[in-house]
Amino acid sequence: MNSSRKRVLSGIQPTADSFHLGNYLGAVKQWVALQETHDAFFCVVDLHALTVETEPKLFRNRTLLAAAQLIALGLDPVRCTLFIQSHVHEHNQLAWVMECLTGFGEASRMTQFKDKSQKSGSDRTVVGLFTYPILQAADILLYQPQYVPVGEDQRQHIELTRDLSQRFNSRYGETFVLPEAYIIKGSAKVNDLQEPTSKMSKTSDSAAGVIDIMDAPEINAKKIKSSVTDAEREIRFDEKNKAGISNLLTIYASLTGKSISESEADFAGKGYGDFKSGVAEVVTDYFAPVRKRTLELLEDEAGLLKLLKTGSEKAEAVASQTLTKVYDAMGVVPRGK
Ligand code: TYM
């Protein structure tokens, strides 16, 4: 770890049997690049995933699967600090402090909470979903990062984190840095293949619109080939009128490293069928080795846990320092020696 580097922190939930293309292009792809230039902390936020009731064996498998996928996608546990959130107890401890600083109305205005609780109704909405963004703020503030690399949908949670950071500092003295969202414009929002104006999401109504990176190549190729487009013939980026084609262009450009105009040029004069086949080939070729590597990593569970233990020790060293600073600033009496 090079301390002159700026710090970044981000997290991902282990709520599915695979990350989807939105998770990768909106977040993880940036993380892989940032570990080369920043002091980078990344965690599998298993405590956040407890807001969704999951069978324990499945929950356990998904947590390990998430960590394995992150490594297979290019996170190197030597070049970054990779850990499981629940292994660092300070996350829950700082979350309580932050809950005591957050207004009820302020938490009620979080759009992700509003959407999810409206969908399930108040009797089936757990309190953990309400306090979810506050735990997220604690995840971030514990590590004093300058940047938080996330997709567009997380912007409001980062704003709340910034408000809490400033509130704490003005009440108890300069303690936290003010983190900024780090959002890459082009791929910050990958949309559903069947509903190209809504974001690709693991809670989508139809699995046909979501590309899971752990799925077999044939499945993903089929999904891309059946994606919703429009009645025109031209392959042109125009989010307003051609949401489906624009989404596929974003995916193609992000995975090949080409610009949108270079991507359009690759398919000039071609029809939608050829375009979809081209995108399908790029996607399946890109993720085939990732899938293979993930499965290999999962075969050696002890080895994987060892890598994660090293990460949680590095994370804990930073987190415990921050929590001590926070408790001291608030006048919480330390335990006698
Ligand atoms: P999660 O697990 O839902 O998503 C992980 C990351 O993937 C991004 N993402 C997308 N980006 C582009 N297009 C999409 N369709 C798309 N869908 C998901 C998300 O923006 C996210 O960056 N609350 C966070 C987890 C979290 C966290 C944190 C993040 C907990 N603590 C601390 C940063 C810092 C979440 O729901 O991630």
Short mmCIF file of C-alpha atoms and ligand atoms in Angstrom, two decimals:
data_model
loop_
_atom_site.label_atom_id
_atom_site.label_comp_id
_atom_site.label_asym_id
_atom_site.label_seq_id
_atom_site.Cartn_x
_atom_site.Cartn_y
_atom_site.Cartn_z
CA MET A 1 0.00 0.00 0.00
CA ASN A 2 1.37 3.38 -0.96
CA SER A 3 0.12 6.02 1.45
CA SER A 4 0.74 8.90 -0.97
CA ARG A 5 -2.00 7.47 -3.17
CA LYS A 6 -5.54 8.73 -2.86
CA ARG A 7 -7.90 6.25 -1.30
CA VAL A 8 -11.00 4.66 -2.84
CA LEU A 9 -13.59 2.39 -1.28
CA SER A 10 -16.55 0.56 -2.71
CA GLY A 11 -18.77 -2.43 -2.04
CA ILE A 12 -21.01 -4.92 -3.79
CA GLN A 13 -23.82 -7.09 -2.45
CA PRO A 14 -23.78 -10.88 -2.73
CA THR A 15 -27.50 -11.07 -3.43
CA ALA A 16 -27.47 -13.21 -6.57
CA ASP A 17 -25.82 -16.25 -8.11
CA SER A 18 -23.85 -13.97 -10.38
CA PHE A 19 -22.92 -10.33 -10.82
CA HIS A 20 -24.65 -8.85 -13.84
CA LEU A 21 -23.20 -6.76 -16.62
CA GLY A 22 -24.38 -3.53 -14.92
CA ASN A 23 -22.41 -4.35 -11.77
CA TYR A 24 -19.33 -4.98 -13.86
CA LEU A 25 -19.48 -2.02 -16.24
CA GLY A 26 -20.90 0.42 -13.69
CA ALA A 27 -18.53 -0.45 -10.87
CA VAL A 28 -16.14 -3.41 -10.85
CA LYS A 29 -14.39 -2.54 -14.13
CA GLN A 30 -13.40 0.82 -12.61
CA TRP A 31 -12.26 -0.88 -9.40
CA VAL A 32 -9.83 -3.07 -11.34
CA ALA A 33 -8.27 0.03 -12.92
CA LEU A 34 -8.25 2.01 -9.66
CA GLN A 35 -6.25 -0.60 -7.75
CA GLU A 36 -3.27 0.38 -9.95
CA THR A 37 -3.41 4.06 -9.11
CA HIS A 38 -5.10 4.31 -5.72
CA ASP A 39 -5.01 2.87 -2.23
CA ALA A 40 -8.06 0.75 -2.91
CA PHE A 41 -10.49 -0.94 -0.49
CA PHE A 42 -13.27 -3.16 -1.82
CA CYS A 43 -15.73 -5.23 0.14
CA VAL A 44 -18.44 -7.80 -0.33
CA VAL A 45 -21.22 -6.16 1.67
CA ASP A 46 -22.82 -9.28 3.10
CA LEU A 47 -24.55 -7.37 5.94
CA HIS A 48 -26.40 -5.25 3.39
CA ALA A 49 -27.51 -8.42 1.63
CA LEU A 50 -29.19 -9.62 4.85
CA THR A 51 -31.97 -7.13 4.08
CA VAL A 52 -33.17 -9.78 1.62
CA GLU A 53 -34.18 -13.00 3.36
CA THR A 54 -32.01 -15.78 1.95
CA GLU A 55 -31.60 -19.42 2.87
CA PRO A 56 -28.35 -19.64 4.97
CA LYS A 57 -26.50 -22.11 2.75
CA LEU A 58 -27.29 -20.04 -0.32
CA PHE A 59 -26.28 -16.85 1.49
CA ARG A 60 -22.93 -18.37 2.43
CA ASN A 61 -22.29 -19.64 -1.11
CA ARG A 62 -23.20 -16.32 -2.65
CA THR A 63 -20.83 -14.43 -0.38
CA LEU A 64 -17.90 -16.64 -1.38
CA LEU A 65 -19.03 -16.55 -5.00
CA ALA A 66 -19.04 -12.75 -4.93
CA ALA A 67 -15.48 -12.65 -3.60
CA ALA A 68 -14.33 -15.22 -6.17
CA GLN A 69 -15.93 -13.27 -9.02
CA LEU A 70 -14.21 -10.06 -7.92
CA ILE A 71 -10.83 -11.78 -8.04
CA ALA A 72 -11.63 -13.47 -11.36
CA LEU A 73 -12.66 -10.09 -12.80
CA GLY A 74 -9.24 -8.71 -11.97
CA LEU A 75 -9.09 -7.52 -8.36
CA ASP A 76 -5.76 -8.61 -6.97
CA PRO A 77 -5.80 -9.08 -3.19
CA VAL A 78 -2.16 -8.00 -3.11
CA ARG A 79 -2.72 -4.76 -5.02
CA CYS A 80 -5.95 -3.83 -3.20
CA THR A 81 -7.60 -4.57 0.14
CA LEU A 82 -10.40 -7.03 -0.55
CA PHE A 83 -12.57 -8.19 2.35
CA ILE A 84 -15.96 -9.27 3.58
CA GLN A 85 -17.83 -6.50 5.39
CA SER A 86 -19.00 -8.64 8.35
CA HIS A 87 -15.39 -9.59 9.12
CA VAL A 88 -14.71 -6.02 10.20
CA HIS A 89 -16.97 -5.32 13.16
CA GLU A 90 -16.44 -1.58 13.10
CA HIS A 91 -18.94 -1.31 10.21
CA ASN A 92 -21.87 -2.02 12.53
CA GLN A 93 -20.42 0.12 15.28
CA LEU A 94 -19.98 3.22 13.14
CA ALA A 95 -23.38 2.57 11.55
CA TRP A 96 -25.03 3.06 14.95
CA VAL A 97 -23.25 6.38 15.44
CA MET A 98 -24.40 7.47 11.97
CA GLU A 99 -27.98 6.36 12.72
CA CYS A 100 -27.92 8.73 15.68
CA LEU A 101 -26.99 11.55 13.32
CA THR A 102 -29.51 10.83 10.57
CA GLY A 103 -32.96 12.39 10.54
CA PHE A 104 -35.95 10.09 10.13
CA GLY A 105 -37.25 12.23 7.27
CA GLU A 106 -33.84 12.28 5.65
CA ALA A 107 -33.69 8.46 5.63
CA SER A 108 -37.29 8.28 4.39
CA ARG A 109 -36.38 10.30 1.31
CA MET A 110 -33.89 7.74 -0.04
CA THR A 111 -35.36 6.74 -3.40
CA GLN A 112 -34.11 3.14 -3.34
CA PHE A 113 -35.84 2.63 0.02
CA LYS A 114 -39.01 4.29 -1.25
CA ASP A 115 -39.10 2.15 -4.41
CA LYS A 116 -38.38 -1.12 -2.65
CA SER A 117 -40.71 -0.52 0.29
CA GLN A 118 -43.51 0.59 -2.02
CA LYS A 119 -43.11 -2.62 -3.99
CA SER A 120 -43.26 -4.91 -0.94
CA GLY A 121 -45.59 -2.93 1.35
CA SER A 122 -44.71 -1.70 4.85
CA ASP A 123 -45.43 -4.99 6.67
CA ARG A 124 -42.92 -6.84 4.52
CA THR A 125 -40.31 -4.09 4.56
CA VAL A 126 -37.61 -4.66 7.16
CA VAL A 127 -36.08 -1.86 9.23
CA GLY A 128 -32.68 -2.89 7.86
CA LEU A 129 -33.76 -1.68 4.45
CA PHE A 130 -34.54 1.71 5.97
CA THR A 131 -31.14 2.00 7.66
CA TYR A 132 -29.31 0.43 4.69
CA PRO A 133 -27.87 3.73 3.36
CA ILE A 134 -26.62 4.61 6.85
CA LEU A 135 -24.66 1.36 7.07
CA GLN A 136 -23.34 2.22 3.61
CA ALA A 137 -22.22 5.63 4.89
CA ALA A 138 -20.39 3.87 7.72
CA ASP A 139 -18.72 1.49 5.24
CA ILE A 140 -17.38 4.48 3.40
CA LEU A 141 -16.46 6.85 6.23
CA LEU A 142 -14.52 4.21 8.18
CA TYR A 143 -11.87 4.22 5.47
CA GLN A 144 -11.64 7.98 4.85
CA PRO A 145 -11.66 7.57 1.05
CA GLN A 146 -11.48 10.50 -1.36
CA TYR A 147 -13.54 8.60 -3.97
CA VAL A 148 -16.31 6.02 -4.06
CA PRO A 149 -16.52 4.30 -7.46
CA VAL A 150 -20.15 3.30 -8.06
CA GLY A 151 -22.87 3.29 -10.71
CA GLU A 152 -25.29 6.19 -11.11
CA ASP A 153 -27.97 4.54 -8.91
CA GLN A 154 -25.78 5.03 -5.83
CA ARG A 155 -25.41 8.80 -6.17
CA GLN A 156 -28.03 9.62 -3.54
CA HIS A 157 -26.43 7.29 -0.98
CA ILE A 158 -23.09 8.99 -1.50
CA GLU A 159 -24.79 12.38 -1.02
CA LEU A 160 -26.17 11.16 2.31
CA THR A 161 -22.67 9.98 3.26
CA ARG A 162 -21.30 13.43 2.49
CA ASP A 163 -24.01 15.11 4.56
CA LEU A 164 -23.29 12.83 7.51
CA SER A 165 -19.55 13.40 7.20
CA GLN A 166 -20.04 17.18 7.29
CA ARG A 167 -22.58 16.97 10.11
CA PHE A 168 -20.26 14.91 12.26
CA ASN A 169 -17.33 17.22 11.58
CA SER A 170 -19.26 20.35 12.42
CA ARG A 171 -20.68 18.85 15.63
CA TYR A 172 -17.61 17.04 16.95
CA GLY A 173 -14.63 18.51 15.10
CA GLU A 174 -12.79 17.60 11.90
CA THR A 175 -12.83 13.78 11.80
CA PHE A 176 -13.92 12.55 8.38
CA VAL A 177 -12.86 13.39 4.83
CA LEU A 178 -15.59 14.38 2.42
CA PRO A 179 -15.80 11.52 -0.09
CA GLU A 180 -16.88 12.05 -3.68
CA ALA A 181 -18.80 9.69 -5.95
CA TYR A 182 -16.59 8.48 -8.80
CA ILE A 183 -18.97 7.75 -11.64
CA ILE A 184 -17.81 6.94 -15.16
CA LYS A 185 -20.20 8.63 -17.53
CA GLY A 186 -20.46 6.15 -20.39
CA SER A 187 -21.23 2.99 -18.43
CA ALA A 188 -22.72 4.37 -15.20
CA LYS A 189 -26.08 2.93 -16.13
CA VAL A 190 -26.42 -0.29 -18.08
CA ASN A 191 -30.04 -0.94 -18.95
CA ASP A 192 -32.23 -4.01 -19.04
CA LEU A 193 -32.19 -5.75 -22.44
CA GLN A 194 -35.96 -6.19 -22.43
CA GLU A 195 -36.80 -2.83 -20.91
CA PRO A 196 -34.01 -0.61 -22.19
CA THR A 197 -35.16 2.49 -20.34
CA SER A 198 -34.81 0.83 -16.89
CA LYS A 199 -31.54 -0.14 -15.27
CA MET A 200 -30.32 -3.73 -15.43
CA SER A 201 -31.02 -5.08 -11.97
CA LYS A 202 -31.01 -8.37 -10.13
CA THR A 203 -34.57 -7.65 -9.02
CA SER A 204 -35.75 -7.19 -12.60
CA ASP A 205 -39.13 -8.71 -13.48
CA SER A 206 -37.69 -10.78 -16.29
CA ALA A 207 -34.36 -12.63 -16.28
CA ALA A 208 -34.27 -12.25 -20.07
CA GLY A 209 -33.16 -8.64 -19.71
CA VAL A 210 -30.22 -9.31 -17.38
CA ILE A 211 -26.80 -10.59 -18.47
CA ASP A 212 -25.34 -12.62 -15.61
CA ILE A 213 -21.62 -12.97 -16.06
CA MET A 214 -21.64 -16.50 -14.60
CA ASP A 215 -24.23 -17.76 -17.08
CA ALA A 216 -23.26 -20.08 -19.93
CA PRO A 217 -22.27 -18.26 -23.17
CA GLU A 218 -25.26 -19.72 -25.07
CA ILE A 219 -27.71 -18.25 -22.55
CA ASN A 220 -26.20 -14.79 -22.74
CA ALA A 221 -25.91 -14.88 -26.53
CA LYS A 222 -29.60 -15.77 -26.73
CA LYS A 223 -30.57 -12.92 -24.40
CA ILE A 224 -28.64 -10.39 -26.47
CA LYS A 225 -30.10 -11.71 -29.71
CA SER A 226 -33.63 -11.38 -28.29
CA SER A 227 -33.06 -7.91 -26.83
CA VAL A 228 -35.63 -5.20 -27.51
CA THR A 229 -34.62 -2.67 -30.18
CA ASP A 230 -36.76 -0.45 -32.43
CA ALA A 231 -38.42 -0.43 -35.83
CA GLU A 232 -35.58 1.39 -37.61
CA ARG A 233 -32.54 -0.23 -39.20
CA GLU A 234 -29.75 2.17 -38.31
CA ILE A 235 -27.15 1.41 -35.64
CA ARG A 236 -26.83 4.81 -34.05
CA PHE A 237 -26.45 6.02 -30.46
CA ASP A 238 -29.60 7.92 -29.50
CA GLU A 239 -30.71 7.15 -25.97
CA LYS A 240 -34.00 8.97 -26.31
CA ASN A 241 -35.32 7.34 -29.46
CA LYS A 242 -33.20 4.19 -29.67
CA ALA A 243 -32.75 3.05 -26.07
CA GLY A 244 -32.13 -0.63 -26.91
CA ILE A 245 -29.53 0.00 -29.62
CA SER A 246 -27.83 2.65 -27.47
CA ASN A 247 -27.61 0.25 -24.55
CA LEU A 248 -26.04 -2.44 -26.74
CA LEU A 249 -23.58 0.13 -28.12
CA THR A 250 -22.64 1.13 -24.57
CA ILE A 251 -21.99 -2.51 -23.69
CA TYR A 252 -19.99 -3.13 -26.86
CA ALA A 253 -17.92 0.04 -26.48
CA SER A 254 -17.20 -0.55 -22.79
CA LEU A 255 -16.03 -4.13 -23.29
CA THR A 256 -13.92 -3.47 -26.39
CA GLY A 257 -12.47 -0.20 -25.12
CA LYS A 258 -13.70 1.57 -28.27
CA SER A 259 -15.52 4.89 -28.36
CA ILE A 260 -19.22 5.00 -29.23
CA SER A 261 -18.50 6.42 -32.69
CA GLU A 262 -15.88 3.73 -33.40
CA SER A 263 -18.46 1.16 -32.28
CA GLU A 264 -21.11 2.63 -34.59
CA ALA A 265 -18.56 2.53 -37.42
CA ASP A 266 -17.85 -1.18 -36.79
CA PHE A 267 -21.47 -1.89 -37.77
CA ALA A 268 -22.04 0.74 -40.44
CA GLY A 269 -24.33 -0.63 -43.14
CA LYS A 270 -25.09 -3.78 -41.14
CA GLY A 271 -28.48 -4.89 -39.83
CA TYR A 272 -29.64 -5.39 -36.25
CA GLY A 273 -29.10 -9.16 -36.52
CA ASP A 274 -25.39 -8.79 -37.32
CA PHE A 275 -25.03 -6.11 -34.67
CA LYS A 276 -26.57 -8.27 -31.96
CA SER A 277 -24.36 -11.22 -32.98
CA GLY A 278 -21.31 -8.96 -32.76
CA VAL A 279 -22.26 -7.74 -29.29
CA ALA A 280 -23.04 -11.30 -28.17
CA GLU A 281 -19.63 -12.50 -29.31
CA VAL A 282 -17.82 -9.73 -27.46
CA VAL A 283 -19.78 -10.39 -24.25
CA THR A 284 -19.38 -14.16 -24.27
CA ASP A 285 -15.66 -14.06 -25.17
CA TYR A 286 -15.05 -11.52 -22.42
CA PHE A 287 -16.69 -13.46 -19.62
CA ALA A 288 -15.82 -17.09 -20.52
CA PRO A 289 -12.41 -16.98 -18.77
CA VAL A 290 -13.91 -15.09 -15.81
CA ARG A 291 -16.46 -17.82 -15.27
CA LYS A 292 -13.77 -20.50 -15.45
CA ARG A 293 -11.48 -18.70 -13.00
CA THR A 294 -14.35 -18.06 -10.55
CA LEU A 295 -15.18 -21.76 -10.43
CA GLU A 296 -11.51 -22.64 -9.90
CA LEU A 297 -11.24 -20.19 -7.01
CA LEU A 298 -14.35 -21.64 -5.38
CA GLU A 299 -12.86 -25.12 -5.51
CA ASP A 300 -10.19 -24.01 -3.02
CA GLU A 301 -12.38 -22.46 -0.36
CA ALA A 302 -9.64 -22.48 2.29
CA GLY A 303 -7.34 -20.60 -0.07
CA LEU A 304 -10.04 -18.05 -0.84
CA LEU A 305 -10.80 -17.50 2.85
CA LYS A 306 -7.11 -16.99 3.51
CA LEU A 307 -6.91 -14.23 0.89
CA LEU A 308 -9.98 -12.58 2.43
CA LYS A 309 -8.55 -12.85 5.95
CA THR A 310 -5.49 -10.87 4.89
CA GLY A 311 -7.83 -8.27 3.43
CA SER A 312 -9.97 -8.00 6.55
CA GLU A 313 -6.89 -7.58 8.72
CA LYS A 314 -5.69 -4.69 6.57
CA ALA A 315 -9.19 -3.18 6.59
CA GLU A 316 -9.61 -3.59 10.33
CA ALA A 317 -6.39 -1.73 11.04
CA VAL A 318 -7.78 1.34 9.30
CA ALA A 319 -11.37 0.94 10.53
CA SER A 320 -10.44 0.60 14.19
CA GLN A 321 -8.36 3.77 14.07
CA THR A 322 -11.29 5.72 12.63
CA LEU A 323 -13.73 4.34 15.18
CA THR A 324 -11.42 5.26 18.06
CA LYS A 325 -11.17 8.79 16.67
CA VAL A 326 -14.98 8.97 16.38
CA TYR A 327 -15.65 7.70 19.92
CA ASP A 328 -13.01 10.05 21.35
CA ALA A 329 -14.51 13.00 19.51
CA MET A 330 -17.96 12.15 20.92
CA GLY A 331 -16.77 11.61 24.49
CA VAL A 332 -17.41 7.87 24.58
CA VAL A 333 -15.34 6.61 27.52
CA PRO A 334 -12.69 4.11 26.44
CA ARG A 335 -12.36 0.84 28.35
CA GLY A 336 -9.70 1.10 31.11
CA LYS A 337 -6.40 -0.67 30.52
P1 TYM B 1 -25.05 -3.32 -5.63
O1 TYM B 1 -24.51 -4.60 -5.10
O2 TYM B 1 -26.49 -3.25 -5.89
O3 TYM B 1 -24.33 -2.93 -6.97
C1 TYM B 1 -22.91 -2.91 -7.05
C2 TYM B 1 -22.47 -1.82 -8.00
O4 TYM B 1 -23.03 -2.04 -9.30
C3 TYM B 1 -23.59 -0.81 -9.77
N1 TYM B 1 -24.73 -1.13 -10.66
C4 TYM B 1 -24.88 -0.64 -11.89
N2 TYM B 1 -24.12 0.18 -12.63
C5 TYM B 1 -24.53 0.47 -13.88
N3 TYM B 1 -25.68 -0.03 -14.42
C6 TYM B 1 -26.48 -0.86 -13.72
N4 TYM B 1 -27.56 -1.36 -14.28
C7 TYM B 1 -26.09 -1.20 -12.39
N5 TYM B 1 -26.63 -1.99 -11.42
C8 TYM B 1 -25.78 -1.94 -10.37
C9 TYM B 1 -24.04 -0.09 -8.52
O5 TYM B 1 -24.15 1.30 -8.74
C10 TYM B 1 -22.93 -0.43 -7.54
O6 TYM B 1 -21.86 0.48 -7.65
N6 TYM B 1 -25.52 0.03 -2.01
C11 TYM B 1 -24.50 -0.59 -2.83
C12 TYM B 1 -23.56 -1.48 -2.06
C13 TYM B 1 -22.73 -0.80 -1.02
C14 TYM B 1 -21.71 0.17 -1.26
C15 TYM B 1 -21.18 0.45 0.03
C16 TYM B 1 -21.22 0.79 -2.40
C17 TYM B 1 -22.78 -1.02 0.31
N7 TYM B 1 -21.83 -0.27 0.96
C18 TYM B 1 -20.14 1.39 0.17
C19 TYM B 1 -20.19 1.73 -2.24
C20 TYM B 1 -19.66 2.00 -0.97
C21 TYM B 1 -25.27 -1.46 -3.83
O7 TYM B 1 -26.44 -1.56 -3.79
O8 TYM B 1 -24.55 -2.16 -4.67
#
